[in-house]
Structure formats: structure tokens, C-alpha cells
XYZ file of C-alpha atoms in Angstrom:
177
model
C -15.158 29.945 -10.411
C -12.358 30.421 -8.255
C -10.861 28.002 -5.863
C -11.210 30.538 -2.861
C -14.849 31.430 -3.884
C -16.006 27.620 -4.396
C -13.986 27.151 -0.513
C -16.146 30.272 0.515
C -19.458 28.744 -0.742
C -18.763 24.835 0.651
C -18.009 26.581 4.188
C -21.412 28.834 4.238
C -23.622 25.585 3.064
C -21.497 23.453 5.654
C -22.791 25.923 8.407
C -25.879 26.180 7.055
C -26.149 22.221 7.239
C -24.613 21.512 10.677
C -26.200 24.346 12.487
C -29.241 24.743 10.799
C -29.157 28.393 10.103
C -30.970 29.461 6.742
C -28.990 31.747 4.039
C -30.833 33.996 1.859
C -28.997 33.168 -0.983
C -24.830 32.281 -1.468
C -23.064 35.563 -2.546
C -22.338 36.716 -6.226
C -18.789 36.038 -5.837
C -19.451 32.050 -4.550
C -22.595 31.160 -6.358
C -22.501 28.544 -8.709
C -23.539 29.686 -12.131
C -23.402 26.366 -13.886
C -24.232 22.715 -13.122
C -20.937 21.878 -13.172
C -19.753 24.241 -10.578
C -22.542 23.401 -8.710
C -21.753 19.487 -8.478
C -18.083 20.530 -7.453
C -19.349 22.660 -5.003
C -21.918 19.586 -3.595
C -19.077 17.157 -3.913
C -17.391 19.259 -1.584
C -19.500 19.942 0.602
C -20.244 16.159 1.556
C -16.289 16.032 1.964
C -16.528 19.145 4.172
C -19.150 17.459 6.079
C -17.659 14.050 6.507
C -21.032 12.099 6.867
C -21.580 9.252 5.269
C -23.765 8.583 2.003
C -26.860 6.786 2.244
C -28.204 6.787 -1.280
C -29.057 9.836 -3.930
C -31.892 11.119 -4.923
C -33.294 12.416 -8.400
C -34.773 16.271 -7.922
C -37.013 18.083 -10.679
C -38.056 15.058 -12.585
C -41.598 16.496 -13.554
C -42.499 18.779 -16.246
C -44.407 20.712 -13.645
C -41.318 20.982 -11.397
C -39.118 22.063 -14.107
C -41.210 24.721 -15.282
C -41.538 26.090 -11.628
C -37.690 26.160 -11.054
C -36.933 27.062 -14.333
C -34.764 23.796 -15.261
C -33.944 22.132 -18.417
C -33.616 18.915 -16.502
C -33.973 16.823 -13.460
C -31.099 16.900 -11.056
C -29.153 14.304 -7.970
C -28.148 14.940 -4.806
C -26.645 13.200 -1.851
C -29.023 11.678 1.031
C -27.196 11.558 3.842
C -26.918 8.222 6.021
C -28.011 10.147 9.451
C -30.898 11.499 7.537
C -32.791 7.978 6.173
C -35.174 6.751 8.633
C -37.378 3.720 8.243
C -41.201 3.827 8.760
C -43.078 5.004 11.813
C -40.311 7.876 12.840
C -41.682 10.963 14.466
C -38.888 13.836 13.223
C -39.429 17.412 14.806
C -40.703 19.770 12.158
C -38.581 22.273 13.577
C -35.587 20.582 12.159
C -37.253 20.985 8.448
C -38.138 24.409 8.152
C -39.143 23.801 4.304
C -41.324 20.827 5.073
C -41.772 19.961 1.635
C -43.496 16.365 1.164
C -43.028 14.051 -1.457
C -43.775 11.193 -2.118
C -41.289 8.363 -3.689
C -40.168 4.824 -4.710
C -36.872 4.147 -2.939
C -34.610 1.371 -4.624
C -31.796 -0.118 -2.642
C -29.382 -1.571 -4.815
C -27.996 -5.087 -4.020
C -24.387 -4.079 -6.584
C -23.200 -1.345 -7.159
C -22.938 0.747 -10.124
C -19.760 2.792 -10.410
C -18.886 5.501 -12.613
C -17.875 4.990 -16.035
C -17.423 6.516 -19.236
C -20.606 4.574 -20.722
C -24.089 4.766 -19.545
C -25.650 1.905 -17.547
C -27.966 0.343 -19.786
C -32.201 0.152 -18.338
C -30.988 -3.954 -18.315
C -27.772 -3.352 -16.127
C -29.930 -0.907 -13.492
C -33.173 -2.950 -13.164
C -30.587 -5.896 -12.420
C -28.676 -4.257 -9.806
C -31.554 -3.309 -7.812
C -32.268 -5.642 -4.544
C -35.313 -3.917 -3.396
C -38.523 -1.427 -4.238
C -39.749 0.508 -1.100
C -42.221 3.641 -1.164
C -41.023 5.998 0.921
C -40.977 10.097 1.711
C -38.960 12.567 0.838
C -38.973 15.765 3.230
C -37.688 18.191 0.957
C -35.534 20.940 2.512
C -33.075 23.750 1.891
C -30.718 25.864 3.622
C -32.254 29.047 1.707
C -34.506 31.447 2.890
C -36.478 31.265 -0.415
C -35.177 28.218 -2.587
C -36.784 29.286 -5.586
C -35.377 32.684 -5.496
C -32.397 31.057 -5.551
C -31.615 29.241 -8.791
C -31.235 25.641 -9.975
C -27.700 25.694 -9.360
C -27.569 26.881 -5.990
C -30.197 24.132 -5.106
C -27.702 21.552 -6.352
C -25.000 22.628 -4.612
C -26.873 22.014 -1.467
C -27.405 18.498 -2.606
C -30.260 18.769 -4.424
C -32.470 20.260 -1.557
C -32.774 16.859 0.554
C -33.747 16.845 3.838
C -34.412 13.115 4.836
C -35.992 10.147 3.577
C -38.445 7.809 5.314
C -38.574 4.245 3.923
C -41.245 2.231 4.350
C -40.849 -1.630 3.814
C -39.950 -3.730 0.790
C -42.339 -4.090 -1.585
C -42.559 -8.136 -1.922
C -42.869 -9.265 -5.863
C -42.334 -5.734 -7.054
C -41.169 -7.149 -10.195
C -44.222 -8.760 -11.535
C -46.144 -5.483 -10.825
C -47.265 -4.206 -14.213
């Protein structure tokens, strides 16, 4: 894709983001056709945006979920800082015109785990988280119709989150079998 086009696309989902105005879908020109453009495109749009990351989340993990978007795979997006809220929150359900529902386990890491060539090992993850908490994940997206939409537009706008609720720690989570 284009430079120009993948510009055109960040600056429609930017709008769509900050002023809460749904698109019907991004135009042919600036639509993401793979995953890669689309994680370009959602890397830039969190730099168009300028708000700070609060965590990711994992998108399309179930067979079921897959099969209705049509994905080979589950998919991450940005959750942004402004947009976690801990447990009792009343949000206005017109700011969430998807209202999607679901619900989660939260981890909140106590190191970090930065890019690199290898994969993290299940060892090095499990030993860089600091905390389990259940929490909810109001699903969201800046389309009209997100599954008219395709997989890759839906990553672009960072995996379709909307907000997450976290409830508390879960003490001991560890020795939960």
C-alpha cells in the first residue's frame, strides 16, 4: 500500500476514534488487505493519536470467533490508558455504540517483555507476570458493520477495543489448578 493511502486510512480511523463518528468501511484505495499493512496502519494510528498504552489485548482467540470473522488466527491490539477502568465504573453506553461484552483474565506484568527476534518461552511469560485480574472487555469499533468489514480492517483499528474494566487481583492465582 501506498504511503499516501496508509496516511489517508490512519487520519479517517483517528477521526473516527477522537470524535466518535462511525465509518462504514475504509475506502478501496486505504484498506488494509494484509495483516501486515494492517499492524502498520494500527501502529500509526496510536502515534497519530498520541495516547498512551495501557496494555494489549488478544482478539479472535476462539474457534467460534474465527469462523464468524473468517480468520486464520487470533489477533492484538492496543488498549488505550484513558480507556482501562477498575471495578465499579458506570461508562455511558452511548460512548460504545457496539457494546460488545466479554469477558476476560487481565495480567499485569511486573517486567517487561520487549521485542525480539526469538519467542518468549511459556517459562519467561508466566514469570513476568505480577498479577491475574478478571476483568471486561467492551468490545467496540469505529465501523458501521465490523463484520462486513474484514479481519484486517478490524486490526487496524486496534483490534476492535473499546475499554477494559479490571476487577481486583486475584490473590494465590498461581496455585489455582
Amino acid at each position: 500500500m501506498k504511503r499516501e493511502h496508509m496516511s489517508e486510512a490512519v487520519l479517517r480511523l483517528a477521526d473516527a476514534w477522537q470524535i466518535g463518528n462511525l465509518l462504514p468501511e475504509l475506502p478501496v484505495y486505504c484498506r488494509p488487505r494484509t495483516s501486515a499493512e494492517a499492524y502498520r496502519i494500527q501502529d500509526l494510528l496510536a502515534e497519530e493519536l498520541g495516547v498512551p498504552v495501557g496494555g494489549w489485548k488478544i482478539g479472535c482467540t476462539s474457534a467460534a470467533a474465527r469462523k464468524i470473522l473468517k480468520s486464520r488466527g487470533p489477533f492484538a491490539g492496543r488498549i488505550f490508558a484513558p480507556r482501562i477502568f477498575e471495578s465499579g465504573v458506570t461508562l455511558p453506553g452511548s460512548a460504545y455504540p457496539m457494546r460488545g461484552l466479554e469477558g476476560e483474565f487481565a495480567f499485569r506484568l511486573k517486567k517487561a517483555l520487549p521485542p525480539r527476534r526469538r519467542a518468549y518461552t511459556l517459562r519467561e511469560v508466566t514469570d513476568a507476570v505480577g498479577s491475574l485480574h478478571p476483568a471486561i472487555e467492551i468490545v467496540d469499533s469505529r465501523f458501521t458493520d465490523w463484520l462486513k468489514v474484514g479481519v484486517p480492517s478490524l486490526i487496524a483499528d486496534q483490534g476492535c477495543n473499546g475499554a477494559l474494566v479490571l476487577g481486583p487481583a486475584v490473590p494465590r492465582w498461581r496455585q489455582i489448578k
